[in-house]
């Protein structure tokens, strides 16, 4: 029996190769892998002794040879056996290959030339050949499979096991090719976009959005998500809805420079507040909508200390997300709220594009990362917002940006007082927000994620005591809306930037 080993990642290689030798395998290898095996005292034949041809072009050509690929592709049939004998070709029974570290080379910012040199050609060709012929050749590409492969060789290799290894080999080369295609893409939105996904390790979903929907959680190969890859420090296992709400809460809380707390329910903010510290921010966000906060997901942009943890006593929460949770706070959560899922997010730079699913496809788009400071604000009314109103307009604009359309948000002194989301008309969204605010609407500001088609929202808001409004502008009846504001003494600011969220 013969095994061809040619690996970039040499983790576990020595033990695996030694196990193969003990099972009677003759080892064939290339370059660095051969040197590593020889250094371990293992007998190994260089691939050039099999091919009768030296490695050339700086190692670009070494295994691309009929004597290698015939050995990998020969089925165990009389006809193929006869051809091997006729041409004096050797059968290869096991292939162990992992590929040049292309993704890591790109990630560390290497030059274009170095990245291109780390595109593996011979490795994927051999893996695909062995995987196609997996009933005759064991294709091994994952070092974590080495113990299982040795055990199967000792006890008997099933067709199911061979097929699983073949699947992994093709999945591995597909993801590798997807990364290369993405790197070489000639434009931002190329004609073909390949998304390689891998199951998130350690996450077993009981179901998807509902108990009757089987589901699994995947991440893009080589990419990280702030919540997807967060550390679950305490509580019950996460479900998909927990992940979705936690991501919505984390995305919004990251908009603020001051200490902030965001409470999300069914992907929409229901309480958002700024304060001098996380505990005060939590208390203000909780009290913003004490009814909806029940069963919500809460996110902080500051570490959670023991005082903040204890302040959540008496409020049922599903998930808590923060950049850090102090040991004393974590111990308190584990003792007093053992079911609460506590997540620590590792901050970092994440992919600038996002993908939204449609039946049979995806929308690929830039993330909506526009900052308030980037807007070209236009003060369109006779009355200009006061400095405090302007701060609240900025705050409300960030909140409404993360609410599902149609959406209207009322805020005052750095806390939401009324939120209306997911309405089929803008006036209904405004009426819901105003009803939610009640008397707190007096002196509050209002933000809308899209323009006003009519002046009805202005009139309803002014009647409730709203003093200033921010909206994109750009409607046919803008002048009518501005006249209503001037008539009622309401300040209005146009941002020129819409923020639909579907």
Coordinates of C-alpha atoms in Angstrom, one line a residue:
X1 CA 0.0 0.0 0.0
X2 CA 1.2 3.5 -0.8
X3 CA 0.4 6.9 0.7
X4 CA 1.3 10.2 -0.9
X5 CA 1.7 13.0 1.6
X6 CA 2.2 16.6 0.6
X7 CA 1.0 19.1 3.2
X8 CA 1.4 22.8 4.0
X9 CA 0.0 22.5 7.5
X10 CA 2.2 19.9 9.2
X11 CA 0.2 19.6 12.4
X12 CA -0.1 16.0 13.4
X13 CA 1.8 14.9 10.4
X14 CA 4.5 12.8 12.2
X15 CA 2.1 10.8 14.2
X16 CA -0.1 10.2 11.2
X17 CA 2.7 9.1 9.0
X18 CA 4.2 6.9 11.7
X19 CA 0.8 5.2 12.0
X20 CA 0.6 4.6 8.3
X21 CA 4.1 3.0 8.3
X22 CA 3.0 0.7 11.2
X23 CA 0.1 -0.3 9.0
X24 CA 2.4 -1.2 6.2
X25 CA 2.2 1.8 4.0
X26 CA 5.1 3.0 1.8
X27 CA 5.3 6.8 2.1
X28 CA 5.8 9.1 -1.0
X29 CA 6.3 12.8 -0.5
X30 CA 7.4 16.1 -1.8
X31 CA 9.7 19.0 -0.7
X32 CA 9.1 20.2 2.8
X33 CA 6.9 17.3 3.8
X34 CA 9.6 14.8 2.8
X35 CA 12.2 16.7 4.9
X36 CA 9.8 16.7 7.9
X37 CA 9.2 13.0 7.6
X38 CA 12.9 12.2 7.2
X39 CA 13.7 14.4 10.2
X40 CA 11.3 12.2 12.2
X41 CA 13.2 9.1 11.1
X42 CA 10.5 7.8 8.8
X43 CA 11.3 6.1 5.5
X44 CA 10.0 8.1 2.6
X45 CA 10.4 8.1 -1.2
X46 CA 10.6 11.4 -3.0
X47 CA 7.9 11.9 -5.7
X48 CA 10.5 12.5 -8.4
X49 CA 11.6 8.9 -7.9
X50 CA 8.1 7.8 -8.9
X51 CA 7.7 10.2 -11.8
X52 CA 11.2 10.0 -13.0
X53 CA 11.1 13.7 -13.4
X54 CA 12.5 16.5 -11.1
X55 CA 10.5 19.2 -9.4
X56 CA 10.7 22.2 -11.8
X57 CA 9.7 25.9 -12.0
X58 CA 10.5 26.5 -8.4
X59 CA 8.2 23.7 -7.2
X60 CA 5.2 24.7 -9.3
X61 CA 5.4 21.4 -11.1
X62 CA 6.1 18.3 -9.1
X63 CA 3.0 16.1 -8.8
X64 CA 1.3 17.1 -12.1
X65 CA 2.4 13.9 -13.8
X66 CA 0.7 10.8 -15.3
X67 CA 2.5 8.5 -12.9
X68 CA 0.8 10.3 -10.0
X69 CA -2.6 11.0 -11.4
X70 CA -2.9 7.5 -12.9
X71 CA -2.1 6.1 -9.5
X72 CA -4.8 8.3 -8.0
X73 CA -7.5 7.8 -10.6
X74 CA -7.2 4.0 -11.3
X75 CA -10.4 2.2 -10.3
X76 CA -10.1 -1.3 -8.9
X77 CA -11.3 -2.9 -12.1
X78 CA -9.6 -5.5 -14.2
X79 CA -9.2 -3.1 -17.1
X80 CA -7.5 -0.4 -15.0
X81 CA -5.3 -2.9 -13.3
X82 CA -4.2 -4.2 -16.7
X83 CA -3.4 -0.6 -17.9
X84 CA -1.3 0.1 -14.7
X85 CA 0.7 -3.1 -15.3
X86 CA 1.1 -2.3 -19.0
X87 CA 2.6 1.1 -18.3
X88 CA 4.5 0.1 -15.1
X89 CA 2.4 2.5 -13.0
X90 CA 2.0 2.3 -9.2
X91 CA -1.4 2.5 -7.5
X92 CA -1.7 5.1 -4.7
X93 CA -4.1 4.0 -1.9
X94 CA -4.1 7.1 0.3
X95 CA -3.6 10.8 -0.4
X96 CA -2.9 13.3 2.3
X97 CA -2.9 16.9 1.1
X98 CA -3.7 20.3 2.5
X99 CA -3.2 23.4 0.4
X100 CA -0.9 26.4 0.3
X101 CA -2.1 29.0 2.8
X102 CA -3.7 31.3 0.3
X103 CA -6.3 32.8 2.6
X104 CA -3.8 33.5 5.3
X105 CA -1.4 35.1 2.8
X106 CA -4.1 37.5 1.6
X107 CA -5.2 38.2 5.2
X108 CA -1.8 39.4 6.3
X109 CA -1.7 41.9 3.4
X110 CA 0.9 40.2 1.2
X111 CA 1.7 41.6 -2.2
X112 CA -0.4 40.5 -5.2
X113 CA 2.6 38.5 -6.5
X114 CA 3.1 36.6 -3.2
X115 CA -0.7 35.9 -3.0
X116 CA -0.7 34.5 -6.5
X117 CA 2.4 32.3 -5.8
X118 CA 0.4 30.8 -2.9
X119 CA -2.4 29.6 -5.2
X120 CA -2.0 25.8 -5.1
X121 CA -2.4 23.9 -8.3
X122 CA -1.1 20.4 -7.8
X123 CA -2.7 20.0 -4.4
X124 CA -6.3 20.6 -5.6
X125 CA -5.8 18.5 -8.7
X126 CA -4.7 15.6 -6.6
X127 CA -7.4 16.0 -4.0
X128 CA -10.1 16.1 -6.7
X129 CA -8.7 13.1 -8.4
X130 CA -8.5 11.1 -5.2
X131 CA -12.0 12.3 -4.1
X132 CA -13.5 11.2 -7.4
X133 CA -11.9 7.8 -7.0
X134 CA -12.6 7.6 -3.3
X135 CA -13.7 4.0 -3.5
X136 CA -10.1 3.1 -4.3
X137 CA -8.2 6.0 -2.7
X138 CA -8.7 7.6 0.7
X139 CA -8.6 11.4 0.2
X140 CA -7.5 13.1 3.5
X141 CA -7.3 16.9 3.7
X142 CA -8.1 17.7 7.3
X143 CA -5.5 17.0 10.0
X144 CA -8.3 16.6 12.6
X145 CA -9.3 13.5 10.6
X146 CA -5.9 11.7 11.0
X147 CA -6.9 9.6 14.1
X148 CA -10.2 8.6 12.6
X149 CA -8.4 7.6 9.3
X150 CA -5.9 5.4 11.2
X151 CA -8.6 3.8 13.2
X152 CA -10.7 3.0 10.1
X153 CA -7.6 1.5 8.4
X154 CA -7.1 -0.7 11.4
X155 CA -10.7 -1.9 11.7
X156 CA -12.0 -1.6 8.1
X157 CA -12.8 1.4 5.9
X158 CA -16.5 1.7 5.1
X159 CA -17.9 3.2 1.9
X160 CA -19.7 5.8 4.0
X161 CA -16.4 6.8 5.6
X162 CA -14.8 7.1 2.2
X163 CA -17.6 9.2 0.9
X164 CA -17.4 11.5 3.9
X165 CA -13.7 12.1 3.2
X166 CA -14.5 12.7 -0.5
X167 CA -17.1 15.3 0.4
X168 CA -14.6 17.1 2.7
X169 CA -12.0 17.2 -0.1
X170 CA -14.4 18.7 -2.7
X171 CA -15.8 21.1 -0.1
X172 CA -12.2 22.1 0.8
X173 CA -11.1 22.7 -2.8
X174 CA -14.4 24.6 -3.6
X175 CA -13.9 27.0 -0.7
X176 CA -10.3 27.4 -1.7
X177 CA -11.2 28.3 -5.3
X178 CA -14.0 30.6 -4.0
X179 CA -11.4 32.6 -2.0
X180 CA -9.1 32.9 -5.1
X181 CA -12.0 34.0 -7.3
X182 CA -12.9 36.6 -4.8
X183 CA -9.3 37.9 -4.6
X184 CA -9.1 38.1 -8.4
X185 CA -12.5 39.6 -9.0
X186 CA -12.2 42.4 -11.5
X187 CA -15.0 44.5 -10.0
X188 CA -16.9 45.2 -6.8
X189 CA -19.9 43.1 -7.9
X190 CA -18.5 40.6 -10.4
X191 CA -20.7 38.5 -12.7
X192 CA -20.2 35.4 -10.6
X193 CA -20.0 35.5 -6.8
X194 CA -19.2 32.3 -4.9
X195 CA -20.1 32.2 -1.2
X196 CA -18.4 29.4 0.6
X197 CA -20.0 28.6 4.0
X198 CA -19.0 26.3 6.8
X199 CA -21.0 25.1 9.8
X200 CA -20.3 27.2 12.9
X201 CA -18.4 24.8 15.2
X202 CA -20.0 24.1 18.6
X203 CA -23.4 25.5 17.7
X204 CA -26.3 23.1 17.4
X205 CA -29.6 24.8 16.7
X206 CA -32.7 23.1 17.9
X207 CA -34.6 24.7 15.1
X208 CA -34.6 27.8 12.9
X209 CA -37.1 30.6 13.3
X210 CA -39.8 28.2 14.4
X211 CA -39.8 24.7 16.0
X212 CA -41.0 23.0 12.8
X213 CA -38.1 24.3 10.7
X214 CA -34.9 22.3 10.8
X215 CA -31.8 24.5 10.7
X216 CA -28.1 24.9 11.0
X217 CA -25.9 28.0 11.4
X218 CA -23.2 28.7 8.8
X219 CA -20.4 31.3 8.6
X220 CA -18.6 32.5 5.5
X221 CA -15.3 30.7 5.2
X222 CA -12.6 33.1 6.4
X223 CA -15.0 35.7 7.7
X224 CA -16.0 36.6 11.3
X225 CA -19.3 37.9 12.6
X226 CA -19.4 40.0 15.9
X227 CA -22.2 37.9 17.3
X228 CA -21.8 34.8 15.3
X229 CA -18.3 34.3 16.7
X230 CA -19.0 35.8 20.2
X231 CA -18.0 33.9 23.3
X232 CA -21.1 32.5 25.0
X233 CA -20.1 32.8 28.7
X234 CA -23.2 31.7 30.4
X235 CA -26.8 30.6 29.9
X236 CA -28.9 28.3 27.7
X237 CA -27.8 27.4 24.1
X238 CA -28.4 30.1 21.5
X239 CA -31.2 29.8 19.0
X240 CA -31.4 31.6 15.6
X241 CA -33.8 34.2 16.8
X242 CA -31.4 34.9 19.7
X243 CA -28.5 35.4 17.2
X244 CA -30.6 37.7 15.0
X245 CA -31.8 39.9 17.8
X246 CA -28.4 40.0 19.4
X247 CA -26.8 41.1 16.1
X248 CA -29.4 43.8 15.7
X249 CA -28.8 45.1 19.2
X250 CA -25.0 45.0 18.9
X251 CA -25.1 46.8 15.5
X252 CA -27.1 49.7 17.0
X253 CA -25.2 50.0 20.2
X254 CA -22.0 50.3 18.2
X255 CA -23.2 53.5 16.6
X256 CA -22.7 55.5 19.9
X257 CA -19.6 56.9 21.3
X258 CA -21.0 57.6 24.8
X259 CA -21.9 54.6 27.1
X260 CA -25.1 53.2 25.6
X261 CA -27.6 50.4 26.1
X262 CA -30.0 49.0 23.5
X263 CA -32.9 46.6 24.1
X264 CA -34.2 44.8 21.0
X265 CA -37.4 42.8 20.6
X266 CA -38.1 40.9 17.4
X267 CA -35.2 42.6 15.6
X268 CA -36.5 46.1 16.5
X269 CA -35.2 48.5 19.1
X270 CA -37.7 49.1 21.9
X271 CA -35.5 50.9 24.4
X272 CA -32.3 52.8 23.7
X273 CA -30.4 55.2 26.0
X274 CA -27.2 57.1 26.5
X275 CA -25.8 57.8 30.0
X276 CA -22.5 58.3 31.9
X277 CA -22.1 54.5 32.5
X278 CA -23.7 51.2 31.6
X279 CA -25.9 50.8 34.7
X280 CA -27.6 54.2 34.1
X281 CA -27.9 53.5 30.4
X282 CA -29.6 50.1 31.2
X283 CA -32.0 51.7 33.6
X284 CA -33.0 54.4 31.2
X285 CA -33.4 52.0 28.3
X286 CA -35.4 49.6 30.4
X287 CA -37.7 52.4 31.6
X288 CA -38.1 53.6 28.0
X289 CA -40.6 50.8 27.3
X290 CA -40.9 48.6 30.5
X291 CA -43.5 46.5 28.8
X292 CA -41.6 45.5 25.7
X293 CA -38.3 45.0 27.5
X294 CA -39.7 41.7 28.9
X295 CA -38.0 38.8 27.0
X296 CA -35.8 41.3 25.1
X297 CA -32.2 41.2 24.1
X298 CA -29.9 43.8 25.6
X299 CA -26.6 45.1 24.3
X300 CA -23.9 47.4 25.9
X301 CA -21.0 49.2 24.3
X302 CA -19.1 49.2 27.6
X303 CA -18.0 46.4 29.9
X304 CA -20.8 45.1 32.2
X305 CA -19.9 45.4 35.9
X306 CA -21.5 43.8 38.9
X307 CA -23.7 46.9 39.6
X308 CA -25.1 46.8 36.0
X309 CA -25.7 43.0 36.3
X310 CA -27.6 43.4 39.6
X311 CA -29.7 46.2 38.1
X312 CA -31.2 43.7 35.7
X313 CA -32.8 41.9 38.6
X314 CA -36.5 41.5 38.2
X315 CA -36.4 41.9 34.4
X316 CA -36.5 38.7 32.2
X317 CA -34.0 38.9 29.4
X318 CA -33.1 36.4 26.7
X319 CA -29.6 37.6 25.8
X320 CA -27.1 40.1 27.0
X321 CA -24.3 41.2 24.7
X322 CA -21.2 43.3 25.7
X323 CA -17.6 43.7 24.8
X324 CA -16.7 42.3 28.2
X325 CA -18.4 41.1 31.4
X326 CA -16.5 41.5 34.6
X327 CA -15.9 38.2 36.5
X328 CA -18.1 39.3 39.4
X329 CA -20.9 40.2 37.1
X330 CA -20.6 36.9 35.2
X331 CA -20.6 34.9 38.5
X332 CA -23.8 36.8 39.5
X333 CA -25.5 36.0 36.2
X334 CA -24.6 32.4 36.5
X335 CA -26.0 32.2 40.0
X336 CA -29.1 34.5 39.7
X337 CA -30.0 34.2 36.0
X338 CA -28.7 30.8 34.9
X339 CA -30.8 30.8 31.7
X340 CA -29.6 34.2 30.5
X341 CA -27.3 33.9 27.5
X342 CA -24.3 36.1 28.2
X343 CA -22.2 36.9 25.1
X344 CA -18.8 38.7 24.9
X345 CA -18.2 40.2 21.5
X346 CA -14.6 40.6 20.3
X347 CA -14.5 44.0 18.5
X348 CA -12.9 44.0 15.1
X349 CA -13.2 45.0 11.5
X350 CA -15.8 43.0 9.7
X351 CA -16.7 42.5 6.1
X352 CA -17.8 45.7 4.4
X353 CA -20.5 44.0 2.3
X354 CA -23.6 42.2 3.5
X355 CA -25.9 39.6 1.8
X356 CA -29.6 39.6 2.1
X357 CA -31.4 36.4 0.9
X358 CA -34.1 36.2 -1.7
X359 CA -35.7 33.0 -2.9
X360 CA -33.0 31.5 -5.2
X361 CA -30.5 34.3 -4.6
X362 CA -29.0 37.1 -2.6
X363 CA -28.7 40.8 -2.6
X364 CA -25.0 41.9 -2.1
X365 CA -24.7 45.4 -0.9
X366 CA -22.4 47.8 1.1
X367 CA -23.3 47.9 4.8
X368 CA -25.2 51.0 5.8
X369 CA -22.4 52.5 7.7
X370 CA -23.0 56.2 7.0
X371 CA -22.2 58.4 10.0
X372 CA -24.1 61.5 11.1
X373 CA -21.0 63.5 10.6
X374 CA -21.0 62.5 6.9
X375 CA -24.5 63.9 6.2
X376 CA -25.0 67.2 4.5
X377 CA -27.7 68.6 6.8
X378 CA -30.1 71.1 5.5
X379 CA -32.1 73.3 7.9
X380 CA -35.3 73.8 6.0
X381 CA -37.5 75.6 8.5
X382 CA -37.6 79.0 10.0
X383 CA -36.8 77.7 13.4
X384 CA -33.4 76.0 13.7
X385 CA -33.0 73.2 16.2
X386 CA -31.5 74.1 19.6
X387 CA -28.1 72.4 20.5
X388 CA -30.0 69.9 22.7
X389 CA -32.5 69.1 20.0
X390 CA -29.7 68.6 17.5
X391 CA -28.1 66.1 19.9
X392 CA -31.4 64.3 20.3
X393 CA -32.0 64.3 16.5
X394 CA -28.6 62.7 16.0
X395 CA -29.4 60.0 18.6
X396 CA -32.9 59.3 17.2
X397 CA -31.5 59.2 13.6
X398 CA -29.2 56.4 14.6
X399 CA -32.0 54.5 16.3
X400 CA -34.4 54.8 13.4
X401 CA -31.7 53.7 11.0
X402 CA -31.7 50.3 12.7
X403 CA -35.5 49.9 12.9
X404 CA -37.6 48.0 10.4
X405 CA -39.4 50.2 7.8
X406 CA -41.7 52.1 8.0
X407 CA -40.3 53.5 11.2
X408 CA -40.5 56.6 13.4
X409 CA -38.6 57.2 16.6
X410 CA -39.2 59.8 19.3
X411 CA -36.3 60.7 21.7
X412 CA -35.6 63.1 24.4
X413 CA -32.3 63.8 26.3
X414 CA -30.6 60.7 25.0
X415 CA -33.3 58.1 25.5
X416 CA -36.1 56.8 23.2
X417 CA -39.6 57.7 24.4
X418 CA -41.6 56.2 21.6
X419 CA -40.8 53.7 18.8
X420 CA -43.1 52.8 15.9
X421 CA -41.7 50.2 13.4
X422 CA -42.8 47.8 10.7
X423 CA -45.9 49.8 9.8
X424 CA -47.4 49.8 6.3
X425 CA -47.8 53.6 6.3
X426 CA -45.7 56.3 7.8
X427 CA -48.5 58.0 9.6
X428 CA -49.3 54.7 11.3
X429 CA -45.7 54.3 12.4
X430 CA -45.8 57.9 13.8
X431 CA -49.1 57.3 15.6
X432 CA -47.7 54.1 17.2
X433 CA -44.6 56.0 18.3
X434 CA -46.7 58.9 19.7
X435 CA -49.1 56.5 21.5
X436 CA -46.1 54.7 23.0
X437 CA -44.6 58.0 24.2
X438 CA -47.8 59.5 25.6
X439 CA -46.9 62.6 27.7
X440 CA -43.2 62.0 27.1
X441 CA -43.7 63.2 23.5
X442 CA -43.8 66.8 24.7
X443 CA -40.5 68.4 24.0
X444 CA -39.2 65.2 22.2
X445 CA -37.7 65.1 18.7
X446 CA -38.8 62.7 15.9
X447 CA -36.7 60.8 13.4
X448 CA -38.1 59.1 10.3
X449 CA -35.9 56.7 8.2
X450 CA -37.6 57.9 4.9
X451 CA -39.3 61.1 3.7
X452 CA -42.8 62.3 4.5
X453 CA -45.2 62.0 1.5
X454 CA -47.7 64.3 3.3
X455 CA -47.8 66.7 6.2
X456 CA -49.9 64.4 8.4
X457 CA -46.9 63.2 10.5
X458 CA -45.9 66.8 11.2
X459 CA -49.3 67.8 12.4
X460 CA -49.8 64.7 14.5
X461 CA -46.3 65.1 16.1
X462 CA -46.8 68.9 16.7
X463 CA -50.2 68.2 18.4
X464 CA -48.4 65.8 20.8
X465 CA -45.7 68.4 21.6
X466 CA -42.8 67.2 19.4
X467 CA -40.4 70.1 18.8
X468 CA -38.0 69.0 16.1
X469 CA -37.9 66.5 13.2
X470 CA -35.2 64.9 11.1
X471 CA -36.0 63.1 7.9
X472 CA -34.3 62.6 4.5
X473 CA -36.4 65.0 2.5
X474 CA -36.9 64.5 -1.3
X475 CA -40.7 64.1 -1.5
X476 CA -42.9 65.9 -4.0
X477 CA -44.7 67.6 -1.2
X478 CA -41.6 68.7 0.8
X479 CA -42.7 72.4 0.5
X480 CA -46.1 71.5 2.0
X481 CA -44.4 69.6 4.8
X482 CA -42.0 72.5 5.5
X483 CA -45.0 75.0 5.6
X484 CA -46.7 72.9 8.2
X485 CA -43.6 72.9 10.3
X486 CA -43.3 76.7 10.1
X487 CA -47.0 77.1 10.9
X488 CA -46.6 74.9 14.0
X489 CA -43.2 76.1 15.2
X490 CA -41.5 72.8 14.6
X491 CA -37.8 72.7 13.5
X492 CA -37.0 70.3 10.7
X493 CA -33.7 69.0 9.3
X494 CA -33.2 67.2 6.0
X495 CA -30.4 64.6 5.9
X496 CA -30.6 63.6 2.2
X497 CA -30.0 60.0 3.3
X498 CA -32.7 57.4 3.4
X499 CA -32.3 54.3 5.6
X500 CA -34.9 51.6 4.6
X501 CA -34.4 48.4 6.4
X502 CA -36.5 45.4 5.3

